[in-house]
mmCIF file of C-alpha atoms in Angstrom:
data_model
loop_
_atom_site.group_PDB
_atom_site.id
_atom_site.type_symbol
_atom_site.label_atom_id
_atom_site.label_comp_id
_atom_site.label_asym_id
_atom_site.label_seq_id
_atom_site.Cartn_x
_atom_site.Cartn_y
_atom_site.Cartn_z
ATOM 1 C CA MET A 1 12.563 -10.697 -26.862
ATOM 2 C CA SER A 2 14.590 -13.778 -28.683
ATOM 3 C CA VAL A 3 17.326 -14.926 -25.122
ATOM 4 C CA LEU A 4 20.488 -16.754 -26.933
ATOM 5 C CA ALA A 5 20.633 -20.449 -26.020
ATOM 6 C CA THR A 6 24.453 -22.333 -26.023
ATOM 7 C CA ILE A 7 24.972 -25.520 -27.425
ATOM 8 C CA TYR A 8 27.582 -27.826 -28.310
ATOM 9 C CA ALA A 9 28.031 -29.666 -31.483
ATOM 10 C CA PRO A 10 30.347 -31.377 -33.204
ATOM 11 C CA GLY A 11 32.379 -30.173 -35.906
ATOM 12 C CA LYS A 12 35.524 -29.492 -38.028
ATOM 13 C CA LEU A 13 39.206 -27.591 -37.718
ATOM 14 C CA LEU A 14 40.393 -26.232 -40.942
ATOM 15 C CA VAL A 15 44.230 -25.636 -40.712
ATOM 16 C CA SER A 16 45.626 -23.434 -43.773
ATOM 17 C CA ILE A 17 49.425 -22.800 -43.241
ATOM 18 C CA VAL A 18 50.228 -19.671 -46.067
ATOM 19 C CA GLY A 19 52.295 -17.480 -46.909
ATOM 20 C CA ARG A 20 53.498 -14.401 -44.588
ATOM 21 C CA ASN A 21 50.446 -12.056 -44.617
ATOM 22 C CA GLN A 22 48.319 -14.203 -47.093
ATOM 23 C CA GLY A 23 46.271 -15.901 -44.054
ATOM 24 C CA ASP A 24 43.244 -12.888 -44.528
ATOM 25 C CA LEU A 25 42.815 -13.666 -48.469
ATOM 26 C CA VAL A 26 41.849 -16.971 -46.647
ATOM 27 C CA VAL A 27 40.042 -15.900 -43.732
ATOM 28 C CA GLU A 28 38.103 -13.853 -46.444
ATOM 29 C CA THR A 29 37.183 -16.661 -49.014
ATOM 30 C CA VAL A 30 36.451 -19.319 -46.369
ATOM 31 C CA LYS A 31 33.587 -15.800 -44.896
ATOM 32 C CA ARG A 32 32.798 -15.882 -48.740
ATOM 33 C CA ALA A 33 31.627 -19.938 -48.244
ATOM 34 C CA GLY A 34 29.826 -19.680 -44.927
ATOM 35 C CA ALA A 35 31.993 -19.844 -41.999
ATOM 36 C CA ARG A 36 32.041 -17.456 -39.145
ATOM 37 C CA GLY A 37 35.206 -15.299 -39.683
ATOM 38 C CA GLY A 38 39.467 -17.710 -39.007
ATOM 39 C CA THR A 39 42.185 -16.759 -36.013
ATOM 40 C CA VAL A 40 45.401 -15.702 -38.054
ATOM 41 C CA LEU A 41 48.324 -16.786 -36.145
ATOM 42 C CA LEU A 42 52.115 -16.126 -36.983
ATOM 43 C CA GLY A 43 54.384 -18.693 -37.692
ATOM 44 C CA ARG A 44 57.114 -20.008 -39.482
ATOM 45 C CA GLY A 45 57.969 -22.702 -41.790
ATOM 46 C CA THR A 46 61.220 -25.381 -41.393
ATOM 47 C CA ALA A 47 60.297 -27.457 -44.681
ATOM 48 C CA GLU A 48 63.748 -28.168 -46.780
ATOM 49 C CA ASN A 49 64.010 -26.682 -50.553
ATOM 50 C CA ARG A 50 62.629 -29.377 -51.633
ATOM 51 C CA ILE A 51 59.213 -29.408 -50.724
ATOM 52 C CA LEU A 52 59.301 -25.225 -50.436
ATOM 53 C CA ARG A 53 59.813 -25.976 -54.555
ATOM 54 C CA LEU A 54 57.043 -28.443 -54.197
ATOM 55 C CA LEU A 55 54.760 -25.924 -53.171
ATOM 56 C CA CYS A 56 55.085 -22.517 -53.921
ATOM 57 C CA LEU A 57 56.378 -21.642 -50.602
ATOM 58 C CA GLY A 58 59.092 -19.758 -50.763
ATOM 59 C CA ASP A 59 59.913 -18.498 -47.585
ATOM 60 C CA THR A 60 60.005 -18.784 -44.379
ATOM 61 C CA GLU A 61 57.094 -16.907 -42.647
ATOM 62 C CA LYS A 62 54.275 -18.130 -41.816
ATOM 63 C CA ASP A 63 50.377 -17.478 -42.054
ATOM 64 C CA LEU A 64 48.280 -20.283 -40.286
ATOM 65 C CA VAL A 65 44.587 -19.595 -39.745
ATOM 66 C CA LEU A 66 42.110 -21.664 -37.921
ATOM 67 C CA THR A 67 38.596 -22.151 -39.269
ATOM 68 C CA LEU A 68 36.190 -23.553 -37.064
ATOM 69 C CA ALA A 69 33.055 -25.259 -38.875
ATOM 70 C CA PRO A 70 29.862 -26.965 -38.768
ATOM 71 C CA ALA A 71 31.186 -30.788 -40.052
ATOM 72 C CA GLY A 72 28.448 -30.041 -42.594
ATOM 73 C CA GLU A 73 30.249 -26.393 -43.663
ATOM 74 C CA MET A 74 33.080 -27.663 -44.375
ATOM 75 C CA PRO A 75 33.165 -29.334 -47.365
ATOM 76 C CA ALA A 76 31.922 -26.071 -48.692
ATOM 77 C CA ILE A 77 34.615 -24.297 -47.436
ATOM 78 C CA ILE A 78 37.024 -26.408 -48.978
ATOM 79 C CA LYS A 79 35.876 -26.288 -52.438
ATOM 80 C CA ALA A 80 35.735 -22.662 -51.885
ATOM 81 C CA LEU A 81 39.636 -22.935 -51.083
ATOM 82 C CA ARG A 82 40.370 -24.141 -53.929
ATOM 83 C CA ASP A 83 38.755 -22.845 -56.078
ATOM 84 C CA LYS A 84 40.774 -21.314 -58.348
ATOM 85 C CA GLY A 85 38.766 -17.830 -59.256
ATOM 86 C CA GLY A 86 38.905 -17.764 -55.865
ATOM 87 C CA PRO A 87 41.042 -15.111 -53.427
ATOM 88 C CA ALA A 88 42.962 -17.945 -51.392
ATOM 89 C CA ARG A 89 44.474 -18.462 -55.114
ATOM 90 C CA LYS A 90 47.479 -15.871 -54.682
ATOM 91 C CA ALA A 91 48.083 -17.474 -51.286
ATOM 92 C CA PRO A 92 50.195 -20.924 -52.285
ATOM 93 C CA GLY A 93 50.071 -23.240 -49.035
ATOM 94 C CA ILE A 94 48.505 -26.688 -47.359
ATOM 95 C CA GLY A 95 45.704 -27.411 -45.417
ATOM 96 C CA PHE A 96 44.519 -30.238 -43.586
ATOM 97 C CA VAL A 97 41.650 -30.684 -41.451
ATOM 98 C CA ILE A 98 40.819 -32.229 -37.882
ATOM 99 C CA ASP A 99 37.820 -33.951 -36.523
ATOM 100 C CA VAL A 100 36.318 -31.919 -33.419
ATOM 101 C CA SER A 101 34.081 -33.219 -31.433
ATOM 102 C CA GLY A 102 32.110 -30.209 -30.309
ATOM 103 C CA ILE A 103 31.614 -25.940 -30.608
ATOM 104 C CA LEU A 104 29.745 -23.728 -28.015
ATOM 105 C CA ARG A 105 27.732 -22.329 -30.805
ATOM 106 C CA HIS A 106 25.031 -19.274 -29.366
ATOM 107 C CA ILE A 107 21.784 -19.699 -31.303
ATOM 108 C CA LEU A 108 18.322 -18.063 -30.942
ATOM 109 C CA PRO A 109 15.935 -20.783 -30.007
ATOM 110 C CA GLY A 110 13.849 -22.448 -33.030
ATOM 111 C CA SER A 111 16.208 -21.313 -35.392
ATOM 112 C CA GLY A 112 16.799 -25.117 -36.565
ATOM 113 C CA GLY A 113 19.656 -24.980 -35.334
ATOM 114 C CA PRO A 114 20.940 -28.406 -33.601
ATOM 115 C CA ALA A 115 19.828 -29.627 -30.205
ATOM 116 C CA PRO A 116 21.538 -28.941 -27.240
ATOM 117 C CA GLN A 117 24.348 -31.593 -25.583
ATOM 118 C CA PRO A 118 23.580 -32.346 -22.052
ATOM 119 C CA SER A 119 27.641 -33.046 -21.780
ATOM 120 C CA ILE A 120 30.634 -33.483 -24.079
ATOM 121 C CA THR A 121 30.748 -36.474 -26.116
ATOM 122 C CA ALA A 122 33.520 -38.036 -28.499
ATOM 123 C CA THR A 123 32.719 -37.272 -31.781
ATOM 124 C CA GLY A 124 35.002 -38.655 -35.113
ATOM 125 C CA GLU A 125 35.304 -42.617 -34.639
ATOM 126 C CA ASN A 126 34.781 -43.327 -38.026
ATOM 127 C CA MET A 127 37.519 -40.390 -38.662
ATOM 128 C CA SER A 128 40.523 -42.829 -37.219
ATOM 129 C CA ALA A 129 40.244 -45.567 -40.140
ATOM 130 C CA GLN A 130 40.308 -43.550 -42.841
ATOM 131 C CA ALA A 131 42.715 -41.081 -41.902
ATOM 132 C CA SER A 132 45.829 -40.812 -43.597
ATOM 133 C CA HIS A 133 47.655 -37.955 -41.942
ATOM 134 C CA GLN A 134 48.576 -37.083 -38.160
ATOM 135 C CA LEU A 135 49.689 -33.870 -36.770
ATOM 136 C CA ILE A 136 52.400 -34.266 -34.197
ATOM 137 C CA CYS A 137 52.208 -31.488 -31.711
ATOM 138 C CA VAL A 138 55.627 -30.484 -29.748
ATOM 139 C CA ILE A 139 55.243 -27.655 -27.503
ATOM 140 C CA VAL A 140 58.794 -27.060 -25.775
ATOM 141 C CA ASN A 141 61.115 -24.105 -24.304
ATOM 142 C CA ALA A 142 62.668 -21.003 -26.619
ATOM 143 C CA GLY A 143 65.151 -22.573 -28.094
ATOM 144 C CA TYR A 144 64.128 -25.975 -28.825
ATOM 145 C CA ALA A 145 61.418 -26.296 -31.339
ATOM 146 C CA ASP A 146 64.478 -26.373 -34.425
ATOM 147 C CA ASP A 147 66.437 -29.139 -32.509
ATOM 148 C CA VAL A 148 62.866 -31.298 -32.785
ATOM 149 C CA MET A 149 62.520 -30.113 -36.126
ATOM 150 C CA ASN A 150 65.470 -31.525 -37.186
ATOM 151 C CA ALA A 151 65.482 -35.297 -35.253
ATOM 152 C CA ALA A 152 61.911 -35.616 -36.888
ATOM 153 C CA ARG A 153 63.735 -34.511 -39.950
ATOM 154 C CA ALA A 154 65.991 -37.370 -39.893
ATOM 155 C CA ALA A 155 62.979 -39.617 -39.332
ATOM 156 C CA GLY A 156 61.000 -38.839 -42.816
ATOM 157 C CA ALA A 157 58.984 -35.743 -41.779
ATOM 158 C CA THR A 158 59.521 -33.453 -45.140
ATOM 159 C CA GLY A 159 58.676 -29.882 -42.262
ATOM 160 C CA GLY A 160 57.104 -28.531 -39.921
ATOM 161 C CA THR A 161 55.316 -24.893 -38.571
ATOM 162 C CA ILE A 162 57.173 -23.328 -35.547
ATOM 163 C CA ILE A 163 53.897 -20.901 -33.169
ATOM 164 C CA ASN A 164 55.726 -18.770 -30.945
ATOM 165 C CA ALA A 165 54.043 -18.948 -27.532
ATOM 166 C CA ARG A 166 53.842 -18.510 -23.442
ATOM 167 C CA GLY A 167 53.867 -21.051 -20.893
ATOM 168 C CA THR A 168 51.556 -19.997 -18.273
ATOM 169 C CA GLY A 169 52.813 -21.991 -15.254
ATOM 170 C CA ARG A 170 52.530 -20.145 -12.119
ATOM 171 C CA GLU A 171 54.997 -19.536 -9.283
ATOM 172 C CA GLU A 172 53.632 -22.870 -6.777
ATOM 173 C CA ASP A 173 53.880 -25.012 -9.867
ATOM 174 C CA VAL A 174 57.137 -24.271 -10.257
ATOM 175 C CA LYS A 175 57.814 -24.780 -6.457
ATOM 176 C CA PHE A 176 55.422 -28.596 -6.959
ATOM 177 C CA PHE A 177 57.094 -30.125 -9.470
ATOM 178 C CA GLY A 178 61.282 -28.488 -8.652
ATOM 179 C CA ILE A 179 61.735 -27.126 -11.867
ATOM 180 C CA THR A 180 61.880 -24.526 -13.933
ATOM 181 C CA ILE A 181 59.334 -23.599 -15.786
ATOM 182 C CA VAL A 182 60.384 -21.005 -19.035
ATOM 183 C CA PRO A 183 57.706 -18.641 -19.613
ATOM 184 C CA GLU A 184 58.528 -18.915 -23.154
ATOM 185 C CA LYS A 185 57.716 -20.875 -26.114
ATOM 186 C CA GLU A 186 57.657 -22.650 -29.153
ATOM 187 C CA PHE A 187 54.661 -25.003 -30.664
ATOM 188 C CA LEU A 188 55.832 -27.034 -33.275
ATOM 189 C CA MET A 189 53.485 -29.151 -35.710
ATOM 190 C CA VAL A 190 54.139 -31.721 -37.964
ATOM 191 C CA LEU A 191 52.319 -32.873 -40.775
ATOM 192 C CA ALA A 192 52.921 -36.849 -40.963
ATOM 193 C CA GLU A 193 51.797 -39.435 -42.853
ATOM 194 C CA LYS A 194 50.127 -41.309 -40.703
ATOM 195 C CA ALA A 195 53.033 -45.055 -41.151
ATOM 196 C CA SER A 196 55.706 -42.480 -40.569
ATOM 197 C CA ALA A 197 54.900 -40.788 -37.825
ATOM 198 C CA PRO A 198 55.462 -42.950 -34.470
ATOM 199 C CA ASP A 199 58.889 -43.732 -36.085
ATOM 200 C CA ILE A 200 58.900 -39.835 -36.332
ATOM 201 C CA LEU A 201 57.558 -39.142 -33.110
ATOM 202 C CA GLU A 202 59.923 -41.549 -31.230
ATOM 203 C CA ALA A 203 63.024 -39.605 -32.577
ATOM 204 C CA ILE A 204 61.614 -36.538 -31.789
ATOM 205 C CA ARG A 205 61.613 -38.318 -28.047
ATOM 206 C CA ARG A 206 64.734 -39.075 -28.438
ATOM 207 C CA THR A 207 66.211 -35.691 -28.869
ATOM 208 C CA PRO A 208 69.005 -34.999 -26.486
ATOM 209 C CA SER A 209 67.611 -31.668 -25.461
ATOM 210 C CA LEU A 210 64.629 -33.038 -24.605
ATOM 211 C CA ASN A 211 66.236 -35.384 -21.731
ATOM 212 C CA GLU A 212 65.826 -33.006 -19.272
ATOM 213 C CA PRO A 213 62.097 -32.660 -17.377
ATOM 214 C CA GLY A 214 60.144 -29.548 -18.011
ATOM 215 C CA ILE A 215 61.199 -29.056 -21.566
ATOM 216 C CA GLY A 216 58.621 -29.836 -22.805
ATOM 217 C CA ILE A 217 55.718 -32.269 -23.906
ATOM 218 C CA ALA A 218 54.298 -33.904 -27.421
ATOM 219 C CA PHE A 219 51.554 -35.522 -28.267
ATOM 220 C CA CYS A 220 49.533 -36.477 -31.988
ATOM 221 C CA MET A 221 46.873 -36.478 -33.012
ATOM 222 C CA ASP A 222 44.904 -38.291 -36.588
ATOM 223 C CA VAL A 223 44.122 -35.415 -40.041
ATOM 224 C CA GLU A 224 41.084 -36.020 -41.988
ATOM 225 C CA SER A 225 42.658 -34.398 -45.166
ATOM 226 C CA PHE A 226 45.270 -32.910 -46.257
ATOM 227 C CA PHE A 227 45.534 -30.738 -49.674
ATOM 228 C CA PRO A 228 47.454 -28.067 -51.190
ATOM 229 C CA LEU A 229 46.541 -24.690 -51.439
ATOM 230 C CA GLY A 230 46.696 -22.169 -53.528
ATOM 231 C CA ARG A 231 48.678 -22.258 -57.453
ATOM 232 C CA ALA A 232 50.024 -25.447 -55.727
ATOM 233 C CA ALA A 233 46.596 -26.624 -55.852
ATOM 234 C CA GLY A 234 46.471 -26.010 -59.601
ATOM 235 C CA GLN A 235 49.724 -27.591 -59.147
ATOM 236 C CA SER A 236 48.452 -31.003 -58.131
#
């Protein structure tokens, strides 16, 4: 009997942001193109009206779909999403790709999959130089994401997506750091052009509501590609 082997191979993460209840159309499309599935998260958009009209995103409730795939399979998946005749044509929105240093996968020995990797190593050295956008991620206590988004917008951001989440701080962590860790969190994602990302991140850092220790953290990463989806893609 064949035994599954676990490997660690480079890959890509496709993030698709579409209207509420349209995430299943994205998952259906990416699976047809070879992806093994997708994870749908619920969020809300914060884009200004002009951007909403440009992307045909009239609602503020969003489905955020995460799709992991080997690097070689991602072009076909993106092509399927942007196909005007595919299921995702009814799900206007945006998509972008982030380089992933590795994905844990199960394969059958001798199936032709990549050889197991002995350790986790970073990849995508060339991607940073090619990236035109950056994804700014901010995790804050519940109720602060709108303040952060307002600061980001004042620095040039056109919008963002907020996802409700929760922290996992333990009681002993609270006592050790001397701050109150609020379980309810908000996860804000802001996609920005690479040239403007530092100013936006600095504006976020200076947000008055974030001056209190323990309110939140922020980080950013390069985005490999950025494109419209659905009817918005047809208008590009």
